[in-house]
mmCIF file of C-alpha atoms in Angstrom:
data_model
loop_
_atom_site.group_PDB
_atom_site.id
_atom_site.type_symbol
_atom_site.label_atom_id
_atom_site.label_comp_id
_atom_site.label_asym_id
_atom_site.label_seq_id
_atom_site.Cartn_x
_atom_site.Cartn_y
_atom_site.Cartn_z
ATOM 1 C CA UNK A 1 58.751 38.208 94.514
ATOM 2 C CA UNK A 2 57.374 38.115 90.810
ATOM 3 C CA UNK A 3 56.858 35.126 88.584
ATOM 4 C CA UNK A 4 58.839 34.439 85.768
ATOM 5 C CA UNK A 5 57.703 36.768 82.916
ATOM 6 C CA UNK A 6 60.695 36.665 79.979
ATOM 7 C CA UNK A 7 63.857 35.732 78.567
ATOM 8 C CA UNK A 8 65.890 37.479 80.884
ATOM 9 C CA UNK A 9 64.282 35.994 84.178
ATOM 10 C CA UNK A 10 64.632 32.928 82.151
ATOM 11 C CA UNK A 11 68.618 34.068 81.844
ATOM 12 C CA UNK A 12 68.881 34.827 85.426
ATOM 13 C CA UNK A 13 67.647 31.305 86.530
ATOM 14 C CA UNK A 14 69.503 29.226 84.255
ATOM 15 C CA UNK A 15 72.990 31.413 85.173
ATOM 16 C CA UNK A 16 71.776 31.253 88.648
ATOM 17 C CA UNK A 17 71.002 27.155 88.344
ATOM 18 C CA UNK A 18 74.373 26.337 86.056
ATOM 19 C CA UNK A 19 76.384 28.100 89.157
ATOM 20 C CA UNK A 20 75.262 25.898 91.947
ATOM 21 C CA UNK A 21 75.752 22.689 89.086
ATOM 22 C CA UNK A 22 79.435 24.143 88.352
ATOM 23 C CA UNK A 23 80.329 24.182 92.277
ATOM 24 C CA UNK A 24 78.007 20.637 93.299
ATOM 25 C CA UNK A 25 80.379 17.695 94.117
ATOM 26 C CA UNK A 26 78.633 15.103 91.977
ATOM 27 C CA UNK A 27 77.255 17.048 89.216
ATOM 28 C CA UNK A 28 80.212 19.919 88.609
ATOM 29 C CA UNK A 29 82.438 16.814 86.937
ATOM 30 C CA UNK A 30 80.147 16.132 84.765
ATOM 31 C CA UNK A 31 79.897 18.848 83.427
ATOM 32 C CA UNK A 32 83.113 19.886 83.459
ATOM 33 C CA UNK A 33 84.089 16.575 81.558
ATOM 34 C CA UNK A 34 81.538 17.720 78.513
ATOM 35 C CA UNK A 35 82.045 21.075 78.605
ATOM 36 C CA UNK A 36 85.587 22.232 80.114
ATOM 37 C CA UNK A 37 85.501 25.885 80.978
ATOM 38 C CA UNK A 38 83.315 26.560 77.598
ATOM 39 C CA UNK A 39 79.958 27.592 78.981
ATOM 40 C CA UNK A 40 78.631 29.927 76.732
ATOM 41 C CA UNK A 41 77.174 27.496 73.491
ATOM 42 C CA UNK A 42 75.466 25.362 76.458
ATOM 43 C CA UNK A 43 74.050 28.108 78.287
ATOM 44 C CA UNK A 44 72.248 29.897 75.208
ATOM 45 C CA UNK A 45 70.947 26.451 74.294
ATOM 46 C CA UNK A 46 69.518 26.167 77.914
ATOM 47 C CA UNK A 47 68.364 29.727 77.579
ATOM 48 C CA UNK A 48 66.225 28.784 74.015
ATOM 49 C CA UNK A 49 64.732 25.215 76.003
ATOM 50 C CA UNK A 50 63.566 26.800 78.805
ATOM 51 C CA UNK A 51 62.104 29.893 76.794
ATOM 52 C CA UNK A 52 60.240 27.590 74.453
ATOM 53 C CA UNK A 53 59.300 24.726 77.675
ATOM 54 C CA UNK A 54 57.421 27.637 79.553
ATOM 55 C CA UNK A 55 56.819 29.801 77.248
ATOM 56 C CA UNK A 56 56.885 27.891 73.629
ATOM 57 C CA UNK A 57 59.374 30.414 71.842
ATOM 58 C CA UNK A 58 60.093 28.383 69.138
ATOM 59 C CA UNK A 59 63.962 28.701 69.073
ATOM 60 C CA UNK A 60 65.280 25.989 70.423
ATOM 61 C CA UNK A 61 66.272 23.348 67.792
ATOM 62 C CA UNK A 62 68.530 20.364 69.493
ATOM 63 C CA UNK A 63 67.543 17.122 71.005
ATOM 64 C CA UNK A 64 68.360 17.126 74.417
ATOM 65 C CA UNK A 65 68.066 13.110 75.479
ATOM 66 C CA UNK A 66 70.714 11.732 73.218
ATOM 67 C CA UNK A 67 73.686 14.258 75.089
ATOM 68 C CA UNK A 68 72.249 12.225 78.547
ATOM 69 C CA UNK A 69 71.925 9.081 77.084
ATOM 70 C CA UNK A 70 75.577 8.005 77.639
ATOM 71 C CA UNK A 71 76.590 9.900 80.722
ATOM 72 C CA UNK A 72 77.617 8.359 84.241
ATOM 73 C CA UNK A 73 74.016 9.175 85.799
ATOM 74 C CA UNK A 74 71.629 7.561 88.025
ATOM 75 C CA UNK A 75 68.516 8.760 90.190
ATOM 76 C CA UNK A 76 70.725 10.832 92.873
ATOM 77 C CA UNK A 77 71.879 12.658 89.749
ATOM 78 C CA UNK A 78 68.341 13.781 88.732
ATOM 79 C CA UNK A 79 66.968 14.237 92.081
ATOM 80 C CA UNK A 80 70.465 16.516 92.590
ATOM 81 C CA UNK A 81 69.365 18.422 89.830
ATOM 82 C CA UNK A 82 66.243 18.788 90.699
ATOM 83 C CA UNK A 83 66.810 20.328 93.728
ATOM 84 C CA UNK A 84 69.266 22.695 92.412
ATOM 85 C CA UNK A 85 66.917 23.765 89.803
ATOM 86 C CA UNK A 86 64.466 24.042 92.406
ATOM 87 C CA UNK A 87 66.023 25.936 94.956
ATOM 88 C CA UNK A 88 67.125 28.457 92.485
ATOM 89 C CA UNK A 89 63.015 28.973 91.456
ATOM 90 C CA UNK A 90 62.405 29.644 95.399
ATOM 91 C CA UNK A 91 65.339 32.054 95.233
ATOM 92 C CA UNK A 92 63.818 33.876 92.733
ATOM 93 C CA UNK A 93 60.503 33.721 91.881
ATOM 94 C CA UNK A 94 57.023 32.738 92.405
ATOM 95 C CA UNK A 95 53.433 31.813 90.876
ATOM 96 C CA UNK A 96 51.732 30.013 88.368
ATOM 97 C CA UNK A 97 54.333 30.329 85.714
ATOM 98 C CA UNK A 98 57.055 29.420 88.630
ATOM 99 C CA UNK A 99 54.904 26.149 89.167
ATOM 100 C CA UNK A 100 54.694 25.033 85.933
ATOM 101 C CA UNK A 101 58.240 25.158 85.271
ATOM 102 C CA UNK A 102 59.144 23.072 88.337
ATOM 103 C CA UNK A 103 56.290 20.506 86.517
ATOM 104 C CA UNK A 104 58.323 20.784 83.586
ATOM 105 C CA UNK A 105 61.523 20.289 85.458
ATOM 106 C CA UNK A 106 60.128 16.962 87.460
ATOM 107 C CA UNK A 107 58.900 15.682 84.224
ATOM 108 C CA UNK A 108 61.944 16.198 81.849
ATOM 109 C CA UNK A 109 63.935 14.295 84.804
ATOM 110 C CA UNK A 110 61.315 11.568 85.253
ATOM 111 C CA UNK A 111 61.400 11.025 81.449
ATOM 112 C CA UNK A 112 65.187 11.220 81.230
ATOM 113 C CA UNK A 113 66.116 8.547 84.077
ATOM 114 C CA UNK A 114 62.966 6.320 82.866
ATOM 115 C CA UNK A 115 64.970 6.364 79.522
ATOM 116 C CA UNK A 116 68.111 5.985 80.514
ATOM 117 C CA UNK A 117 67.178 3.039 83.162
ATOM 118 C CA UNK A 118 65.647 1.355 80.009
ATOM 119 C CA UNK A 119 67.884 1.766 77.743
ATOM 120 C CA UNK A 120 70.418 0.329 80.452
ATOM 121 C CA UNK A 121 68.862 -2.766 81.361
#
């Protein structure tokens, strides 16, 4: 396997990632409350974040936190997530770059649910 190198392994995991969210039992509502059957706007935003987290193309523009602040999620959503977004890495690729976008993923979650928990209590 090779590491992630460019926009269109980034493209391939985030397609790959958003079809095992679409078809999981506690995230695929979610989603499908926000964005119906419209994929396309969210998955070229998620195409720009990822391509500026790992490889800081500057192209992504939006603020990501506010669009969670509000939704019906806890911890089992994140870690859910998480393991989606990880599995899909394993299924794909490997190495350093691989790594540090798993690092990226656990810490945009941490950050997210530490957020959300405070903004909650």
């Amino acid at each position: 396997m090779k590491d992630i190198e460019g926009i269109e392994d980034i493209k391939w995991m985030v397609d790959t990632f958003y079809g095992k969210v679409r078809e999981d039992n506690l995230l695929g509502p979610i989603f499908q409350s926000k964005l119906g059957d419209d994929w396309t706007h969210h998955l070229g935003n998620m195409y720009s974040f990822w391509n500026m987290a790992i490889f800081g193309v500057r192209e992504y523009t939006g603020q990501p936190f506010p669009k969670h602040l509000h939704l019906p999620i806890d911890s089992l959503h994140f870690e859910t997530w998480l393991r989606h977004f990880n599995a899909t890495l394993n299924e794909g690729f490997e190495g350093p770059v691989t790594e540090l976008t798993k690092k990226r993923a656990e810490n945009i979650a941490a950050t997210f649910l530490y957020k959300i928990t405070a903004f909650r209590s």
